[in-house]
Amino acid sequence: MSNNFNSNKDMKLDPQVASQMLSSIFDACDFEQNSVPLDVLTSYSNYRKERYLAQKFILTVVMILFFLLPILFVAPRFSLTHVEGEIPGSPYVELVTTHLVPTDKIEASIDGTKMPVYEMANGTYHVIPNKNGQLDVTITLVTEQYTTKSIQISDVDTTAPILLSSKQEGEMLTIYFEENSGMLDYENIYAQSIDGTISKPVSYDEKALSITFLYPKDALNIFVSDKSQNTLNIAVALK
């Protein structure tokens, strides 16, 4: 019996029956009858309940916005670290962010010249400068807050190899160079004849920074580059 009663505990009385019961209770207690109809009281109670829920929702939203408001004015936090590259004369700058707000954009420049920014797999960023000077990096968040930091770059190799001397031994022409980084890009050194024929060095000596070509039958243009892609053009004319 009690189980049936509990299962029906959410049942509602018919408004007319409830009004008659309330009137009977007032009579039994010798109280003055209620002048406001029960359905009006019920409607007002529902109205107050709905208004209370709306106010509670609005208050919750306001409180959330209140706690999130400081985040809208948080500036980006990040660090810049100068890293020597695997190739001398080709450094890069590692950028690590420590803020929680999503990043909108990252910009880098040296003396007004934009530098590329690469996102790495580990979540860091690399800026690879191609010239010396003050590197300025600016991070802008989705909240439009931004921060700029600077780091001085002075070890980028921007000088092409320098011709020191040359000598001819039989049919071989050996040319000696001086290079700031000490590393020529031997794989990409070549010579071009007047008719456009391309030829590669016969041999090279990394320790002596020299290359050897077959002595040309015609004039040659020799292109000598280093690992930083600085290129020297040598015109070889027949004696």
Short mmCIF file of C-alpha atoms in Angstrom, two decimals:
data_model
loop_
_atom_site.label_atom_id
_atom_site.label_comp_id
_atom_site.label_asym_id
_atom_site.label_seq_id
_atom_site.Cartn_x
_atom_site.Cartn_y
_atom_site.Cartn_z
CA MET A 1 0.00 0.00 0.00
CA SER A 2 2.75 2.40 0.97
CA ASN A 3 4.61 1.49 -2.20
CA ASN A 4 1.65 2.52 -4.33
CA PHE A 5 1.37 5.76 -2.42
CA ASN A 6 5.05 6.56 -2.89
CA SER A 7 4.92 5.78 -6.58
CA ASN A 8 2.13 8.34 -6.98
CA LYS A 9 3.63 11.05 -4.77
CA ASP A 10 4.13 13.38 -7.74
CA MET A 11 0.41 13.38 -8.60
CA LYS A 12 -1.26 16.81 -8.46
CA LEU A 13 -4.73 17.65 -7.22
CA ASP A 14 -7.29 19.06 -9.54
CA PRO A 15 -7.42 22.85 -8.93
CA GLN A 16 -11.16 22.73 -8.19
CA VAL A 17 -10.79 19.87 -5.70
CA ALA A 18 -7.81 21.63 -4.07
CA SER A 19 -9.86 24.83 -3.73
CA GLN A 20 -12.75 22.96 -2.08
CA MET A 21 -10.33 21.23 0.31
CA LEU A 22 -8.75 24.55 1.25
CA SER A 23 -12.18 26.08 1.89
CA SER A 24 -13.15 23.12 4.10
CA ILE A 25 -9.93 23.48 6.09
CA PHE A 26 -10.59 27.19 6.66
CA ASP A 27 -14.15 26.36 7.88
CA ALA A 28 -12.89 23.61 10.17
CA CYS A 29 -10.32 25.94 11.70
CA ASP A 30 -12.83 28.79 11.92
CA PHE A 31 -10.63 31.01 9.71
CA GLU A 32 -11.84 33.60 7.29
CA GLN A 33 -12.07 32.31 3.76
CA ASN A 34 -9.23 33.26 1.41
CA SER A 35 -10.30 36.15 -0.84
CA VAL A 36 -7.73 35.28 -3.53
CA PRO A 37 -8.65 32.28 -5.68
CA LEU A 38 -6.32 29.29 -5.35
CA ASP A 39 -5.51 29.20 -9.08
CA VAL A 40 -4.30 32.82 -8.84
CA LEU A 41 -2.06 31.94 -5.91
CA THR A 42 -0.73 28.92 -7.80
CA SER A 43 -0.01 31.00 -10.93
CA TYR A 44 1.78 33.64 -8.85
CA SER A 45 3.85 30.97 -7.10
CA ASN A 46 4.89 29.50 -10.47
CA TYR A 47 5.74 32.99 -11.71
CA ARG A 48 7.94 33.65 -8.68
CA LYS A 49 9.64 30.27 -9.16
CA GLU A 50 10.40 30.95 -12.83
CA ARG A 51 11.67 34.44 -12.00
CA TYR A 52 13.89 33.04 -9.27
CA LEU A 53 15.41 30.51 -11.70
CA ALA A 54 16.02 33.26 -14.26
CA GLN A 55 17.68 35.46 -11.64
CA LYS A 56 19.81 32.54 -10.48
CA PHE A 57 20.93 31.85 -14.06
CA ILE A 58 21.80 35.50 -14.69
CA LEU A 59 23.69 35.69 -11.40
CA THR A 60 25.67 32.56 -12.28
CA VAL A 61 26.62 34.02 -15.68
CA VAL A 62 27.66 37.31 -14.05
CA MET A 63 29.83 35.48 -11.51
CA ILE A 64 31.54 33.43 -14.24
CA LEU A 65 32.24 36.58 -16.24
CA PHE A 66 33.53 38.28 -13.10
CA PHE A 67 36.09 35.55 -12.50
CA LEU A 68 37.06 35.37 -16.19
CA LEU A 69 37.40 39.15 -16.57
CA PRO A 70 41.03 39.34 -15.34
CA ILE A 71 42.06 36.80 -17.99
CA LEU A 72 40.98 39.25 -20.70
CA PHE A 73 43.75 41.62 -19.59
CA VAL A 74 46.55 39.09 -19.09
CA ALA A 75 49.54 39.82 -21.34
CA PRO A 76 51.35 36.98 -23.16
CA ARG A 77 54.25 35.35 -21.34
CA PHE A 78 57.06 33.73 -23.30
CA SER A 79 60.83 33.27 -23.41
CA LEU A 80 63.40 33.65 -26.18
CA THR A 81 66.53 31.50 -26.24
CA HIS A 82 69.40 31.87 -28.69
CA VAL A 83 70.47 28.44 -29.98
CA GLU A 84 73.56 27.63 -32.04
CA GLY A 85 72.52 25.80 -35.19
CA GLU A 86 74.10 22.58 -36.42
CA ILE A 87 75.77 24.66 -39.13
CA PRO A 88 78.08 27.46 -37.93
CA GLY A 89 76.67 30.85 -38.86
CA SER A 90 73.06 29.59 -38.92
CA PRO A 91 71.61 30.11 -35.41
CA TYR A 92 67.95 30.09 -34.49
CA VAL A 93 65.86 31.46 -31.64
CA GLU A 94 63.59 29.13 -29.66
CA LEU A 95 60.33 30.62 -28.39
CA VAL A 96 58.43 28.98 -25.52
CA THR A 97 55.02 30.29 -24.40
CA THR A 98 53.79 29.97 -20.80
CA HIS A 99 50.37 31.67 -20.98
CA LEU A 100 47.06 29.79 -20.90
CA VAL A 101 45.05 32.01 -23.25
CA PRO A 102 45.19 30.82 -26.88
CA THR A 103 47.65 32.61 -29.17
CA ASP A 104 46.28 34.52 -32.15
CA LYS A 105 49.53 35.29 -34.00
CA ILE A 106 53.31 35.47 -33.62
CA GLU A 107 55.36 37.99 -35.58
CA ALA A 108 59.15 38.39 -35.78
CA SER A 109 61.30 40.96 -37.55
CA ILE A 110 64.84 42.34 -37.70
CA ASP A 111 65.13 46.03 -38.59
CA GLY A 112 61.68 45.94 -40.16
CA THR A 113 62.36 42.77 -42.18
CA LYS A 114 59.96 39.97 -41.30
CA MET A 115 61.46 36.67 -40.22
CA PRO A 116 59.69 33.30 -40.61
CA VAL A 117 58.28 31.65 -37.48
CA TYR A 118 57.96 27.87 -37.44
CA GLU A 119 55.80 25.88 -35.03
CA MET A 120 57.59 22.75 -33.85
CA ALA A 121 56.14 19.37 -32.88
CA ASN A 122 56.85 19.87 -29.18
CA GLY A 123 54.74 23.03 -29.01
CA THR A 124 57.64 25.48 -29.18
CA TYR A 125 58.42 27.89 -32.01
CA HIS A 126 61.62 28.56 -33.95
CA VAL A 127 62.60 31.86 -35.52
CA ILE A 128 65.41 31.56 -38.06
CA PRO A 129 67.09 34.95 -38.68
CA ASN A 130 68.82 35.51 -42.01
CA LYS A 131 70.64 38.67 -40.93
CA ASN A 132 72.22 40.22 -37.85
CA GLY A 133 70.53 42.86 -35.73
CA GLN A 134 67.85 43.15 -33.05
CA LEU A 135 65.22 40.45 -33.39
CA ASP A 136 61.81 41.65 -32.16
CA VAL A 137 59.15 39.02 -31.45
CA THR A 138 55.52 39.98 -30.77
CA ILE A 139 52.85 37.56 -29.54
CA THR A 140 49.19 38.58 -29.73
CA LEU A 141 46.50 36.62 -27.88
CA VAL A 142 42.91 36.07 -28.98
CA THR A 143 42.01 38.68 -26.35
CA GLU A 144 44.08 41.27 -28.32
CA GLN A 145 46.64 41.53 -25.51
CA TYR A 146 50.21 41.46 -26.80
CA THR A 147 53.82 41.48 -25.63
CA THR A 148 57.04 42.24 -27.52
CA LYS A 149 60.47 40.92 -26.54
CA SER A 150 63.82 41.45 -28.21
CA ILE A 151 67.08 39.54 -28.53
CA GLN A 152 70.31 40.55 -30.25
CA ILE A 153 71.54 38.44 -33.15
CA SER A 154 75.20 38.81 -34.15
CA ASP A 155 76.42 35.44 -35.40
CA VAL A 156 74.50 34.97 -38.65
CA ASP A 157 76.93 34.35 -41.52
CA THR A 158 76.03 36.87 -44.22
CA THR A 159 79.43 36.95 -46.01
CA ALA A 160 80.15 34.93 -49.13
CA PRO A 161 83.36 32.90 -49.36
CA ILE A 162 86.45 34.97 -50.25
CA LEU A 163 88.82 33.96 -53.05
CA LEU A 164 92.37 33.63 -51.69
CA SER A 165 94.37 32.19 -54.55
CA SER A 166 94.44 29.70 -57.39
CA LYS A 167 96.99 27.53 -59.13
CA GLN A 168 97.17 25.43 -62.26
CA GLU A 169 98.86 22.04 -62.27
CA GLY A 170 98.71 20.38 -65.66
CA GLU A 171 95.05 20.09 -66.60
CA MET A 172 93.83 20.88 -63.08
CA LEU A 173 92.79 24.26 -61.67
CA THR A 174 92.73 24.45 -57.87
CA ILE A 175 91.10 27.43 -56.13
CA TYR A 176 91.53 28.30 -52.42
CA PHE A 177 89.00 30.19 -50.29
CA GLU A 178 88.45 31.82 -46.95
CA GLU A 179 85.07 31.32 -45.27
CA ASN A 180 83.82 32.75 -41.95
CA SER A 181 81.94 29.59 -40.97
CA GLY A 182 84.74 27.37 -42.26
CA MET A 183 82.21 25.27 -44.18
CA LEU A 184 81.71 25.41 -47.93
CA ASP A 185 78.67 23.76 -49.48
CA TYR A 186 80.69 21.47 -51.71
CA GLU A 187 77.65 19.56 -52.97
CA ASN A 188 76.26 22.73 -54.57
CA ILE A 189 79.48 24.21 -56.00
CA TYR A 190 79.48 24.14 -59.79
CA ALA A 191 80.90 25.80 -62.90
CA GLN A 192 79.05 26.98 -65.98
CA SER A 193 80.66 27.43 -69.39
CA ILE A 194 79.72 30.02 -71.99
CA ASP A 195 77.45 27.55 -73.79
CA GLY A 196 75.64 26.77 -70.52
CA THR A 197 77.27 23.43 -69.77
CA ILE A 198 77.34 22.65 -66.06
CA SER A 199 80.30 20.86 -64.50
CA LYS A 200 81.10 19.81 -60.93
CA PRO A 201 84.48 19.94 -59.17
CA VAL A 202 86.82 17.02 -59.78
CA SER A 203 87.73 17.05 -56.10
CA TYR A 204 87.76 19.22 -53.02
CA ASP A 205 89.69 19.53 -49.77
CA GLU A 206 87.57 20.48 -46.75
CA LYS A 207 90.60 21.13 -44.56
CA ALA A 208 92.27 23.43 -47.08
CA LEU A 209 88.93 24.95 -48.23
CA SER A 210 89.85 24.31 -51.86
CA ILE A 211 88.15 22.96 -54.97
CA THR A 212 89.68 21.53 -58.14
CA PHE A 213 88.24 21.70 -61.66
CA LEU A 214 89.54 20.52 -64.98
CA TYR A 215 91.23 23.50 -66.55
CA PRO A 216 88.60 24.90 -68.94
CA LYS A 217 88.98 25.12 -72.68
CA ASP A 218 86.72 28.16 -72.60
CA ALA A 219 85.91 30.79 -69.99
CA LEU A 220 84.02 29.58 -66.90
CA ASN A 221 81.77 31.07 -64.24
CA ILE A 222 82.29 29.23 -60.98
CA PHE A 223 79.66 29.50 -58.24
CA VAL A 224 80.93 28.79 -54.74
CA SER A 225 78.45 28.81 -51.85
CA ASP A 226 78.77 28.19 -48.13
CA LYS A 227 76.35 26.37 -45.82
CA SER A 228 74.51 29.63 -45.14
CA GLN A 229 73.78 29.95 -48.88
CA ASN A 230 76.10 32.90 -49.43
CA THR A 231 77.48 32.56 -52.96
CA LEU A 232 80.67 33.83 -54.61
CA ASN A 233 80.78 34.05 -58.42
CA ILE A 234 84.26 33.68 -59.97
CA ALA A 235 84.90 34.35 -63.64
CA VAL A 236 87.79 32.26 -64.98
CA ALA A 237 89.26 33.53 -68.24
CA LEU A 238 91.80 31.62 -70.29
CA LYS A 239 95.34 32.93 -70.30
#
